[in-house]
XYZ file of N, CA and C in Angstrom:
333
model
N 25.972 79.147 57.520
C 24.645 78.593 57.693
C 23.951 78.577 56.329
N 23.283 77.497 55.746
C 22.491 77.332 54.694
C 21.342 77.382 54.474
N 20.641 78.172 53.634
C 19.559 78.559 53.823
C 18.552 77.547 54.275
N 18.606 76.425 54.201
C 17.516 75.297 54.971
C 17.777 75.001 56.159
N 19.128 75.894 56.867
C 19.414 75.935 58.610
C 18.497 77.137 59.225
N 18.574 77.918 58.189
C 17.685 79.311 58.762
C 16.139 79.379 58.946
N 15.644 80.375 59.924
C 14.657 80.076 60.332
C 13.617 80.910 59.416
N 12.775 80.399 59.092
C 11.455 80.931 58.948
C 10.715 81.914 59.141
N 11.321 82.990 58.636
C 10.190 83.832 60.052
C 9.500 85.008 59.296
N 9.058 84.546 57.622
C 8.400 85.758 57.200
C 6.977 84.986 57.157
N 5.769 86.401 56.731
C 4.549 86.230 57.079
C 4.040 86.070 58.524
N 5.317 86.324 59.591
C 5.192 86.266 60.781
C 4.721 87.767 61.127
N 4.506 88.107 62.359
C 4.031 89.467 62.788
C 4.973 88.860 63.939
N 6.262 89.560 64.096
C 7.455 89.715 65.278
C 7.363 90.959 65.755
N 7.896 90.804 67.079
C 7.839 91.715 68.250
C 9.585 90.970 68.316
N 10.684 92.368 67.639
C 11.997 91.805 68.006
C 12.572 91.537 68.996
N 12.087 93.216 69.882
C 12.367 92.502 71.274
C 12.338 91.420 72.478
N 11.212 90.544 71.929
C 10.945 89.277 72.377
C 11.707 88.196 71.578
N 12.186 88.445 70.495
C 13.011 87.477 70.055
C 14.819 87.035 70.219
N 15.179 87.653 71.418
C 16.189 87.220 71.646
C 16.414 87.548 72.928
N 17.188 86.798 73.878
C 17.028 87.440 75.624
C 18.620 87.238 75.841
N 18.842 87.690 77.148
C 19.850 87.672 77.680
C 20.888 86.682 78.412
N 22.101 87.095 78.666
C 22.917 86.498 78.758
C 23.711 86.489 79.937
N 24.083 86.728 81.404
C 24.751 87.289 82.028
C 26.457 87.239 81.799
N 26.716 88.611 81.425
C 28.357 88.366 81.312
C 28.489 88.570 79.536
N 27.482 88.325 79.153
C 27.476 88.266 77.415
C 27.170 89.126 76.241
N 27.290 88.596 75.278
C 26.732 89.401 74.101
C 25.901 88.448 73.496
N 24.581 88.515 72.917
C 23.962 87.326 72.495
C 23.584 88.019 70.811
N 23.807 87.667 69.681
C 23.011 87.880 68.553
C 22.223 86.991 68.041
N 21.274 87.558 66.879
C 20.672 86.038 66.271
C 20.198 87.040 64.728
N 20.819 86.422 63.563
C 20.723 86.966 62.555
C 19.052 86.486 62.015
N 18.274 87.460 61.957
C 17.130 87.966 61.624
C 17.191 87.612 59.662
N 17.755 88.458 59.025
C 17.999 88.811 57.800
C 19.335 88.478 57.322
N 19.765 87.321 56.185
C 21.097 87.412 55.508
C 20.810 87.435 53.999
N 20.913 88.684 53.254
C 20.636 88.680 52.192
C 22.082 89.829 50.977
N 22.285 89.265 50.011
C 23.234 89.997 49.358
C 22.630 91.929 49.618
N 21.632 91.761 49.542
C 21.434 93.454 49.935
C 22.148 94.274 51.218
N 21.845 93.176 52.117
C 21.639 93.459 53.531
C 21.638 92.441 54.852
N 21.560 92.724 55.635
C 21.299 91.740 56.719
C 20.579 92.489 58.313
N 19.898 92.107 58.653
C 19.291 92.342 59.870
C 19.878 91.669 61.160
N 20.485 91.668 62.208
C 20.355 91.164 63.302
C 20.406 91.706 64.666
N 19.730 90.798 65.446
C 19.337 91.622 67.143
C 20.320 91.301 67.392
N 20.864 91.969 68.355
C 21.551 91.524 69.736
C 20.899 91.768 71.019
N 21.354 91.438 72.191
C 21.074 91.737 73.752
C 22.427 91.269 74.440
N 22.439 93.099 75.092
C 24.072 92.952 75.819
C 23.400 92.887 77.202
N 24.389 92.388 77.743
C 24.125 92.599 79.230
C 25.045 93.744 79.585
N 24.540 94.148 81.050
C 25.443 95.368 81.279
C 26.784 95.554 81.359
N 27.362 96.734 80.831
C 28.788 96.721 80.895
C 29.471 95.551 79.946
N 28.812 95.250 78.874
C 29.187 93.851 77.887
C 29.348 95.538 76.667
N 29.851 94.942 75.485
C 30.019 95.600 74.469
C 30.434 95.305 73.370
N 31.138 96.082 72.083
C 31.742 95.608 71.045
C 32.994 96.777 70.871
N 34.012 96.370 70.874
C 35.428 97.101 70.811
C 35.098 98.211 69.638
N 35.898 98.733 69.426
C 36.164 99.935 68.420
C 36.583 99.061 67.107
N 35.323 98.944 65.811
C 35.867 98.583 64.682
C 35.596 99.399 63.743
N 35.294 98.578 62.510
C 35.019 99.453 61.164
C 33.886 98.382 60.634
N 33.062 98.791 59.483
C 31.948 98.144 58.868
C 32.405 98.500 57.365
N 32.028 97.706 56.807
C 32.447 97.863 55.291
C 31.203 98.689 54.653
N 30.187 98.522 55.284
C 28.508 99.283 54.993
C 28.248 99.887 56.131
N 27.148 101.020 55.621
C 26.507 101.729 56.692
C 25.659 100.821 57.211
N 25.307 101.370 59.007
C 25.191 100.288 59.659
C 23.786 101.646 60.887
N 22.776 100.855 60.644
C 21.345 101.234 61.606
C 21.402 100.780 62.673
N 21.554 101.478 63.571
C 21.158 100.704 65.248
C 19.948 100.957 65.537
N 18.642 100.305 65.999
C 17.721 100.660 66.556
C 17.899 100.336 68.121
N 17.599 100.879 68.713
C 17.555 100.464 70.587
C 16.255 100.111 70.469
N 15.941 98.772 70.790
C 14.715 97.869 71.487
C 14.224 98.390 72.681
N 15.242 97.627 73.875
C 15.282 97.816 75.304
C 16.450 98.485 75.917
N 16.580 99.225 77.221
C 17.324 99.603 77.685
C 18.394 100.933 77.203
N 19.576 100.991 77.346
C 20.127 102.195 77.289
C 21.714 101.657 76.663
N 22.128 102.499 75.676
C 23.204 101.779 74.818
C 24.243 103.135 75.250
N 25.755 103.169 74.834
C 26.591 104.052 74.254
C 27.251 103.646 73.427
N 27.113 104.357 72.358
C 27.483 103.893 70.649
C 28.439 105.454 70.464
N 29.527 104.990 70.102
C 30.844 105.848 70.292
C 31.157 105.688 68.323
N 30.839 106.823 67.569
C 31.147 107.119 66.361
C 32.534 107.567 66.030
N 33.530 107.500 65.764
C 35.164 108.631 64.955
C 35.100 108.991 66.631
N 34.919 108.734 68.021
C 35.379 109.308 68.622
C 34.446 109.883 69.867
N 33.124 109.774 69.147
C 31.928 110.941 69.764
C 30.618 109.911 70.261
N 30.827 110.196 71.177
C 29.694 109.827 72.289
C 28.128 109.831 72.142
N 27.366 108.971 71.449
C 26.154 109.456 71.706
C 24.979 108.225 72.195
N 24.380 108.798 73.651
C 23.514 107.958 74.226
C 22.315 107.742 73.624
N 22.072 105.990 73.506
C 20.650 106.157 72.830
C 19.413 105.393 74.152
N 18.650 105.320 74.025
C 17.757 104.603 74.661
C 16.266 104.270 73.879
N 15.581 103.426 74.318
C 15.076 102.314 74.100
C 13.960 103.546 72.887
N 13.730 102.937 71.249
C 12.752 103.703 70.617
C 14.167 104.358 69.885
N 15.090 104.881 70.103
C 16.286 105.552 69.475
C 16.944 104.611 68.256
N 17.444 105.426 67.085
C 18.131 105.001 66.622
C 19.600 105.979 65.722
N 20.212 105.012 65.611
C 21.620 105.958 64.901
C 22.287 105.553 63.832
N 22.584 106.224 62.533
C 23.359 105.647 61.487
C 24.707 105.543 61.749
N 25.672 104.915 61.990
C 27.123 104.186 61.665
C 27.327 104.266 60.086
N 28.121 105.216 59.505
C 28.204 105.458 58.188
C 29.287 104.162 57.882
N 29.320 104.020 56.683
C 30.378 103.189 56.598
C 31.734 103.101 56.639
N 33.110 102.643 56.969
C 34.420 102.796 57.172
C 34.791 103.617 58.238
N 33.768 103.996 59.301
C 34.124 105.334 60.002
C 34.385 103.976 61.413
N 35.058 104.014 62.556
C 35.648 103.187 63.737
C 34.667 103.933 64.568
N 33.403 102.700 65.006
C 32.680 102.965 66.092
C 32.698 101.635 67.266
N 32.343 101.790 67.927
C 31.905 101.090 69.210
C 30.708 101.017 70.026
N 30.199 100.195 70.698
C 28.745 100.051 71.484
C 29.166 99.538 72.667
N 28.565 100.060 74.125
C 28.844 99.702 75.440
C 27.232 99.778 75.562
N 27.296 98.425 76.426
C 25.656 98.725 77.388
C 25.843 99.653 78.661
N 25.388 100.716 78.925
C 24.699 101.688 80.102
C 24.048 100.552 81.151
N 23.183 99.769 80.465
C 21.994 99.100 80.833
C 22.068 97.922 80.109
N 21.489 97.166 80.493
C 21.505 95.829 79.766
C 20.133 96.477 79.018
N 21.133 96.323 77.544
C 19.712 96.842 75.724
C 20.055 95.345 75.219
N 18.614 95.591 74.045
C 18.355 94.838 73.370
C 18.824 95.972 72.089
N 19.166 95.724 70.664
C 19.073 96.484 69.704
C 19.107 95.470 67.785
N 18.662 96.352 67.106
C 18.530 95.882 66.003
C 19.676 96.716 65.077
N 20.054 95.754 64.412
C 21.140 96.187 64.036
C 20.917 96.377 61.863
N 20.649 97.018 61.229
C 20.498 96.552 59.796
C 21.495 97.142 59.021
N 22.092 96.298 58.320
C 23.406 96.901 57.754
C 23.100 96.717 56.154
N 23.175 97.387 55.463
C 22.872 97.952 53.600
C 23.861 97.568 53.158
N 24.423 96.849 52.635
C 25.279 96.147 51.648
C 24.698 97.257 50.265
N 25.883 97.972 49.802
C 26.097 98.584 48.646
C 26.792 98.562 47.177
């Protein structure tokens, strides 16, 4: 995507959780932020939707928006819910399952 495809959205006052909705059966993202630093983007899982066990080349911020997540670190289980957030260090094999159909913000630090 080229930067004159992307949207607009500074000097805005956003409410993230209103900026992206659901899917039944799905995973929905929408990249917020693409910048050589970093990048920002929401997702919204629906329930029992997820992301397999990978790796990130950067450390990686989950914020929980809405609902109730399980974000599985090297192995280890930890529930977040809505206001929560968790660092994903970098190179370490994690995973995310929805509990609940969440919304979450995702910001990853390019180093």
């Amino acid at each position: 995507m080229t930067d004159e495809q992307r949207e607009d959205l500074v000097r805005q006052i956003l409410r993230p959780v209103d900026l992206i909705g659901y899917q039944t059966g799905s995973v929905v993202s929408r990249m917020m932020v693409f910048k050589k630093s970093g990048t920002i983007t929401l997702f919204a899982f629906d329930q029992g939707e997820g992301l397999s066990e990978h790796t990130a080349p950067y450390d990686a911020i989950v914020t929980i928006l809405e609902g109730e997540a399980l974000i599985t670190i090297e192995d280890e289980p930890f529930t977040l819910k809505a206001g929560e957030m968790i660092i994903m260090p970098a190179e370490k094999p994690h995973a995310v399952e929805a509990v609940t159909r969440f919304k979450m913000m995702l910001t990853m630090i390019h180093a």
